[in-house]
PDB file of C-alpha atoms in Angstrom:
ATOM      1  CA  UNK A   6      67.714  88.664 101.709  1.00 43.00           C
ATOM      2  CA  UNK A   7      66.209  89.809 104.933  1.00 53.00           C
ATOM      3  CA  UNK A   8      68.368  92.027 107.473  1.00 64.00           C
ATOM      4  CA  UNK A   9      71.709  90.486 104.898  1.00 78.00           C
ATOM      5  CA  UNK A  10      73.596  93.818 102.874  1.00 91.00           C
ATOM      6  CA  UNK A  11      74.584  92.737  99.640  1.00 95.00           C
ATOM      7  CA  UNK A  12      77.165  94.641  98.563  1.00 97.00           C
ATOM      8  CA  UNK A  13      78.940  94.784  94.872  1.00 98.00           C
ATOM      9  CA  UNK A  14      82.547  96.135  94.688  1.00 97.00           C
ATOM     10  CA  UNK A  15      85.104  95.876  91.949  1.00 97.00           C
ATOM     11  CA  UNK A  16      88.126  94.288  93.214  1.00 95.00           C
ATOM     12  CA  UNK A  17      91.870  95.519  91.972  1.00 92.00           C
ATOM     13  CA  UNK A  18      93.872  93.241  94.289  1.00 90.00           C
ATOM     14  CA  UNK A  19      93.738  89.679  95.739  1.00 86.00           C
ATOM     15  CA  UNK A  20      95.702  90.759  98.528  1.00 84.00           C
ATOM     16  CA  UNK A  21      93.765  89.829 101.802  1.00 91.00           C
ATOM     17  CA  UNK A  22      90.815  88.105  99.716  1.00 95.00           C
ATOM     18  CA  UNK A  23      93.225  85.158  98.545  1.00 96.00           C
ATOM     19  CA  UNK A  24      91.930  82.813 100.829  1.00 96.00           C
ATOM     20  CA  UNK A  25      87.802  83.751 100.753  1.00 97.00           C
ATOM     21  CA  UNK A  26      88.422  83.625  96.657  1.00 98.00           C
ATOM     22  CA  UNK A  27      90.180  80.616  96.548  1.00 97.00           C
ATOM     23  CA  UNK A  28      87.235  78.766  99.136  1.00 98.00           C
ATOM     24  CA  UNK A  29      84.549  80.229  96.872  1.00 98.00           C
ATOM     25  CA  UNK A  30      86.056  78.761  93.364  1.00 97.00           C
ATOM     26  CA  UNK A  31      87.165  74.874  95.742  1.00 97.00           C
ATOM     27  CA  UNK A  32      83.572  74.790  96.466  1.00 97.00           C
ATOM     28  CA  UNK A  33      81.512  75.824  93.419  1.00 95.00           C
ATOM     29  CA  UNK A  34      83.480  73.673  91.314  1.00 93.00           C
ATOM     30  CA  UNK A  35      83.343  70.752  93.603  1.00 92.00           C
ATOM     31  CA  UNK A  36      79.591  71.535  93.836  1.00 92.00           C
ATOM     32  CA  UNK A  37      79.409  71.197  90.105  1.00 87.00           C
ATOM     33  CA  UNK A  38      80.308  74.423  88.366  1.00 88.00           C
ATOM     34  CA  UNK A  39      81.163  73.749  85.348  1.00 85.00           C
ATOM     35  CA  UNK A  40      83.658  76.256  85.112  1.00 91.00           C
ATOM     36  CA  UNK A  41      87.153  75.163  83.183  1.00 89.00           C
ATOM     37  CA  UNK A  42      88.341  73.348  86.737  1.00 90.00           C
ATOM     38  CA  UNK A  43      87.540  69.759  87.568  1.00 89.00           C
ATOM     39  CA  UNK A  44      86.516  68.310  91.542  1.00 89.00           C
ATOM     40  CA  UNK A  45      88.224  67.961  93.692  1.00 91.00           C
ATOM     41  CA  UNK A  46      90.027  70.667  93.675  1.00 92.00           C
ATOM     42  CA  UNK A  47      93.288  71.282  95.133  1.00 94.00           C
ATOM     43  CA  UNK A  48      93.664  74.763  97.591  1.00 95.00           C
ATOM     44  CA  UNK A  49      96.986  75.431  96.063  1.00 95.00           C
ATOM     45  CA  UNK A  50      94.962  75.394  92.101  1.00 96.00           C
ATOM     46  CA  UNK A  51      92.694  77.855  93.689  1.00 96.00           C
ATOM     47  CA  UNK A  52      95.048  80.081  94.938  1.00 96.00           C
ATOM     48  CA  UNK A  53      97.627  79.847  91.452  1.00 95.00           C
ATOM     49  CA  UNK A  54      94.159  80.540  89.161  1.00 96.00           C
ATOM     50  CA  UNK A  55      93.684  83.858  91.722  1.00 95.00           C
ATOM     51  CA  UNK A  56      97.251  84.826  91.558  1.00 92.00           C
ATOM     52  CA  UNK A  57      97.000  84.461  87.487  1.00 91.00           C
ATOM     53  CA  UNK A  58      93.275  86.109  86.912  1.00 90.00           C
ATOM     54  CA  UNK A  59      94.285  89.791  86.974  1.00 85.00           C
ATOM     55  CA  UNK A  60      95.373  92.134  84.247  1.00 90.00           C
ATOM     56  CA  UNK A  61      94.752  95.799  82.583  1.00 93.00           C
ATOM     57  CA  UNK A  62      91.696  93.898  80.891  1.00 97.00           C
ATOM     58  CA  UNK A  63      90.037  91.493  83.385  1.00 97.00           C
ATOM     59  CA  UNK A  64      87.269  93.213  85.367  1.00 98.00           C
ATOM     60  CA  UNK A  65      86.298  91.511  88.445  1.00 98.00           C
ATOM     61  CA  UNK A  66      83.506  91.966  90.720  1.00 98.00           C
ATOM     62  CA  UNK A  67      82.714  90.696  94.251  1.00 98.00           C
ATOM     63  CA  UNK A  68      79.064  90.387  96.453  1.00 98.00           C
ATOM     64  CA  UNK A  69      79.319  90.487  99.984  1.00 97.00           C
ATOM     65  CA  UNK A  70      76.632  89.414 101.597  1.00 95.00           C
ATOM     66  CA  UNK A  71      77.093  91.749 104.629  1.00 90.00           C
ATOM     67  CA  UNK A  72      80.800  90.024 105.598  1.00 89.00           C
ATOM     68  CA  UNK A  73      80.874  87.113 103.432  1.00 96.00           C
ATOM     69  CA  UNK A  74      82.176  86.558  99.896  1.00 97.00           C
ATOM     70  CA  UNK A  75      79.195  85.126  98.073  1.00 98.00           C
ATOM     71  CA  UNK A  76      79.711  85.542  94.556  1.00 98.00           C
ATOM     72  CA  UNK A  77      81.793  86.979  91.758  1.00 98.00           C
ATOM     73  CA  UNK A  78      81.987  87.679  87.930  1.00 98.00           C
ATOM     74  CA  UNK A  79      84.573  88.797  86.080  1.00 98.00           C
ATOM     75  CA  UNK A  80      84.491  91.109  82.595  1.00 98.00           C
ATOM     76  CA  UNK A  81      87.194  90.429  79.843  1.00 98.00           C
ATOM     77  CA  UNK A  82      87.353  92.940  77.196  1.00 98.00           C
ATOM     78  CA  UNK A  83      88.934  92.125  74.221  1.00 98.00           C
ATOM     79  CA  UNK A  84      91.946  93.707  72.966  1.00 97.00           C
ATOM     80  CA  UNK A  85      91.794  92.632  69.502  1.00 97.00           C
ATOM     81  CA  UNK A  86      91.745  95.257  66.990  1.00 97.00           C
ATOM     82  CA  UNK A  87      89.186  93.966  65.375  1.00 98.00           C
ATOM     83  CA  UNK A  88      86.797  92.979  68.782  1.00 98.00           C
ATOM     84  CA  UNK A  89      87.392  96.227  70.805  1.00 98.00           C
ATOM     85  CA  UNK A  90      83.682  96.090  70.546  1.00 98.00           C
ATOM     86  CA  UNK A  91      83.054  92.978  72.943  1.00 98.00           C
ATOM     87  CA  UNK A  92      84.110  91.650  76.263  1.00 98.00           C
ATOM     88  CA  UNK A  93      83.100  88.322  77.615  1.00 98.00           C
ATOM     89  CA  UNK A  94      81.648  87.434  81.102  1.00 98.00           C
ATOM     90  CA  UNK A  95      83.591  84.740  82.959  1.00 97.00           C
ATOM     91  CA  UNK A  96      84.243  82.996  85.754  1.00 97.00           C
ATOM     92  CA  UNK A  97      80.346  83.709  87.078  1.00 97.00           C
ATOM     93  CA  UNK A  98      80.064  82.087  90.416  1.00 97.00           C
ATOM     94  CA  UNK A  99      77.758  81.992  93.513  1.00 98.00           C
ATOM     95  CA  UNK A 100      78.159  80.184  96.364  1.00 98.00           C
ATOM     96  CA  UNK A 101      75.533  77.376  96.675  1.00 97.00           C
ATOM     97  CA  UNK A 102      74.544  78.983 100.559  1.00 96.00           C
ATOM     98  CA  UNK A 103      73.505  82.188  98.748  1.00 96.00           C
ATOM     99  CA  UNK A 104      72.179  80.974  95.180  1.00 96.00           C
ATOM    100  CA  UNK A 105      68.227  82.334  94.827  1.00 94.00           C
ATOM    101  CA  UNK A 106      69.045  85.665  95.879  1.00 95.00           C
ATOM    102  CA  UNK A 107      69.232  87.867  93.571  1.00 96.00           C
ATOM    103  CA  UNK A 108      73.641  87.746  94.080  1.00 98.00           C
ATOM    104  CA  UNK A 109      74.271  86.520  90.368  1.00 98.00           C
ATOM    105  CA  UNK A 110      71.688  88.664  88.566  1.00 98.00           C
ATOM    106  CA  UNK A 111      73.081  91.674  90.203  1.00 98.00           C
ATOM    107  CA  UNK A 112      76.968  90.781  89.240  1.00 98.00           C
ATOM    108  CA  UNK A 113      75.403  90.397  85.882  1.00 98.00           C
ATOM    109  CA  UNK A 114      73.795  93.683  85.698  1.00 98.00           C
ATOM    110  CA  UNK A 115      76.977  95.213  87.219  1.00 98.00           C
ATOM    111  CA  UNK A 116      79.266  93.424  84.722  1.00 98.00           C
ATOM    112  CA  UNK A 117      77.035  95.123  81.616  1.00 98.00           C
ATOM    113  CA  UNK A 118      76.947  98.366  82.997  1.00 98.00           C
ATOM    114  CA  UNK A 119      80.915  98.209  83.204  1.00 98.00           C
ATOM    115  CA  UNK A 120      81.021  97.100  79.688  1.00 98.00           C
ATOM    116  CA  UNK A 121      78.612  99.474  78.466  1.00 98.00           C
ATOM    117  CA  UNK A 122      81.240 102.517  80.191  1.00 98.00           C
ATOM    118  CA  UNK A 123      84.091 100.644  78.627  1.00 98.00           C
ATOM    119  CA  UNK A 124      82.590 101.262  75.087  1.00 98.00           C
ATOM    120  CA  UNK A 125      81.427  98.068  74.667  1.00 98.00           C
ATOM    121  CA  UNK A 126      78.578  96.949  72.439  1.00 98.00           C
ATOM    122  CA  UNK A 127      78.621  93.327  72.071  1.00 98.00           C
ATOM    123  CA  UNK A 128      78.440  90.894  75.588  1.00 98.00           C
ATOM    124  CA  UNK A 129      79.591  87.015  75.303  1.00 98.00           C
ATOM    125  CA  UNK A 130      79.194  84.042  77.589  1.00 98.00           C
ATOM    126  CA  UNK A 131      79.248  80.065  77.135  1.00 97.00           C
ATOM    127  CA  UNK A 132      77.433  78.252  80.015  1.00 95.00           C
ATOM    128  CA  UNK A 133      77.005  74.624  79.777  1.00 94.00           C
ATOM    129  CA  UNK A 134      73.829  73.290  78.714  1.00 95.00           C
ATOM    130  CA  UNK A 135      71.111  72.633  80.903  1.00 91.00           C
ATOM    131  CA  UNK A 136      72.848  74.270  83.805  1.00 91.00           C
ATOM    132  CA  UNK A 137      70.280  76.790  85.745  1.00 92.00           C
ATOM    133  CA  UNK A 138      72.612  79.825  84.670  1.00 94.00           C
ATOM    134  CA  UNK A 139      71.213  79.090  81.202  1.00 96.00           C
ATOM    135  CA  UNK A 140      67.651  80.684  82.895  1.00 97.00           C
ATOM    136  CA  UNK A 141      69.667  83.394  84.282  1.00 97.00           C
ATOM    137  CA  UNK A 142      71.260  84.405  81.323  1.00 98.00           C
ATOM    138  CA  UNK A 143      68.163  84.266  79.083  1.00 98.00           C
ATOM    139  CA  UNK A 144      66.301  85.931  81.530  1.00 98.00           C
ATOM    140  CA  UNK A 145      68.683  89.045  81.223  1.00 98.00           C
ATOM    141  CA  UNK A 146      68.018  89.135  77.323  1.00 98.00           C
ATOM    142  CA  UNK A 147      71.207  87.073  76.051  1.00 98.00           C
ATOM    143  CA  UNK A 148      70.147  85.184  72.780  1.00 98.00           C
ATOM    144  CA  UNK A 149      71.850  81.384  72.165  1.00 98.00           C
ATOM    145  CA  UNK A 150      74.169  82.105  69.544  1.00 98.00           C
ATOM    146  CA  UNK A 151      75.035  78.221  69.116  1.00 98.00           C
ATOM    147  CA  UNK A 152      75.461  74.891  71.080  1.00 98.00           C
ATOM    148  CA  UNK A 153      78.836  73.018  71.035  1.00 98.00           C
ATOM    149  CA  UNK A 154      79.116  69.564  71.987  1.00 98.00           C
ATOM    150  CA  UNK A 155      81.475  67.452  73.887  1.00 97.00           C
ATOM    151  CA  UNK A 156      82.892  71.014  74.718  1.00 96.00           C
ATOM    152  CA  UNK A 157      84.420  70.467  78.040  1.00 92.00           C
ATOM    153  CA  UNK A 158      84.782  68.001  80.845  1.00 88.00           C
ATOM    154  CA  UNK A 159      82.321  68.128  83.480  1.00 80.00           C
ATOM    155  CA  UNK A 160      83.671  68.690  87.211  1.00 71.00           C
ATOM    156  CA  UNK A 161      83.315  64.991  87.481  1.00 73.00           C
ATOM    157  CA  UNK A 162      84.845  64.031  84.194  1.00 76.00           C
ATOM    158  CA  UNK A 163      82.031  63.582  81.699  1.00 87.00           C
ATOM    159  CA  UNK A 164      82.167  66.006  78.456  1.00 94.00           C
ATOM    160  CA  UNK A 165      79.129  68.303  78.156  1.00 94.00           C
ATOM    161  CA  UNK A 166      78.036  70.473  75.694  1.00 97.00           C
ATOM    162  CA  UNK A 167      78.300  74.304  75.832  1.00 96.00           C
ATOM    163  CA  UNK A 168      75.527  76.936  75.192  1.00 98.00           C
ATOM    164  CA  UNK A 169      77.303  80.585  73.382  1.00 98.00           C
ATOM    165  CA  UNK A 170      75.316  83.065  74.304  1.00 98.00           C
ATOM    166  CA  UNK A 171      75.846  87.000  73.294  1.00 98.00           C
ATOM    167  CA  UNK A 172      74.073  90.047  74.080  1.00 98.00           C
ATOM    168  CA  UNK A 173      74.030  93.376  71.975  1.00 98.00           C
ATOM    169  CA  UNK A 174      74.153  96.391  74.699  1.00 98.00           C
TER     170      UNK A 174
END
């Protein structure tokens, strides 16, 4: 990351980050994210998932890579009575300009910090198979907790299969 600032903030409004959210999410999912949207997707689907993503018990963290938007992650804690001990990671995304960086590792490390001041004990994540966030999220001591398949529809349309992965912090 030479001479770039990354930078990781919470962020408690879309307000004036509607657009630079909605272009990150367009262009990781039509670069393959497999991330509950298919490609192409539409600026206006962007924008209505952004509008919809906060509440009380979403979490969401941005990296700026000194002025641009380069990745986020979002932290859902559960408000069951019975899973007050868990929150889920969700919505992890990088853009593909600043992937090998370091940017997703540190949202990740941010996220379970968060969690770990929330009370949490217990972290959750499904990623689908073979995907290179599967390294990522082994590499930052998640354990496969089971393998799903067919789960969801690829980007492009094809069902894959989903890794669950969890995480006692």
């Amino acid at each position: 990351m030479m001479n770039k600032v990354l930078e990781i903030n919470e962020l408690t409004t879309i307000g004036q980050h509607i657009v630079e959210l909605s272009d990150l999410l367009r262009i990781v999912v039509d670069d393959g994210a497999s991330i509950g949207f298919l490609s192409p997707m539409a600026p206006s689907a962007a924008a209505e998932f952004w509008h919809h993503a906060f509440n009380p018990h979403v979490i969401l963290y941005v990296a700026w890579m000194d002025d641009t938007l380069a990745g986020t992650v979002q932290l859902h804690l559960c408000t069951k009575q019975n899973g007050t001990h868990r929150a889920e990671i969700a919505k992890m995304m990088v853009h593909p300009a600043f992937r090998q960086k370091g940017i997703a590792k540190k949202l990740m490390q941010t996220a379970e910090k968060r969690a770990k001041e929330e009370g949490r004990t217990l972290l959750i994540l499904d990623t689908v198979e073979g995907a290179p966030s599967n390294h990522l999220y082994t590499s930052l001591g998640f354990l496969q907790g089971g393998r799903i398949p067919d789960y969801a529809a690829s980007p492009y349309g094809e069902l894959e299969p989903t890794v669950i992965y969890y995480k006692h912090i």
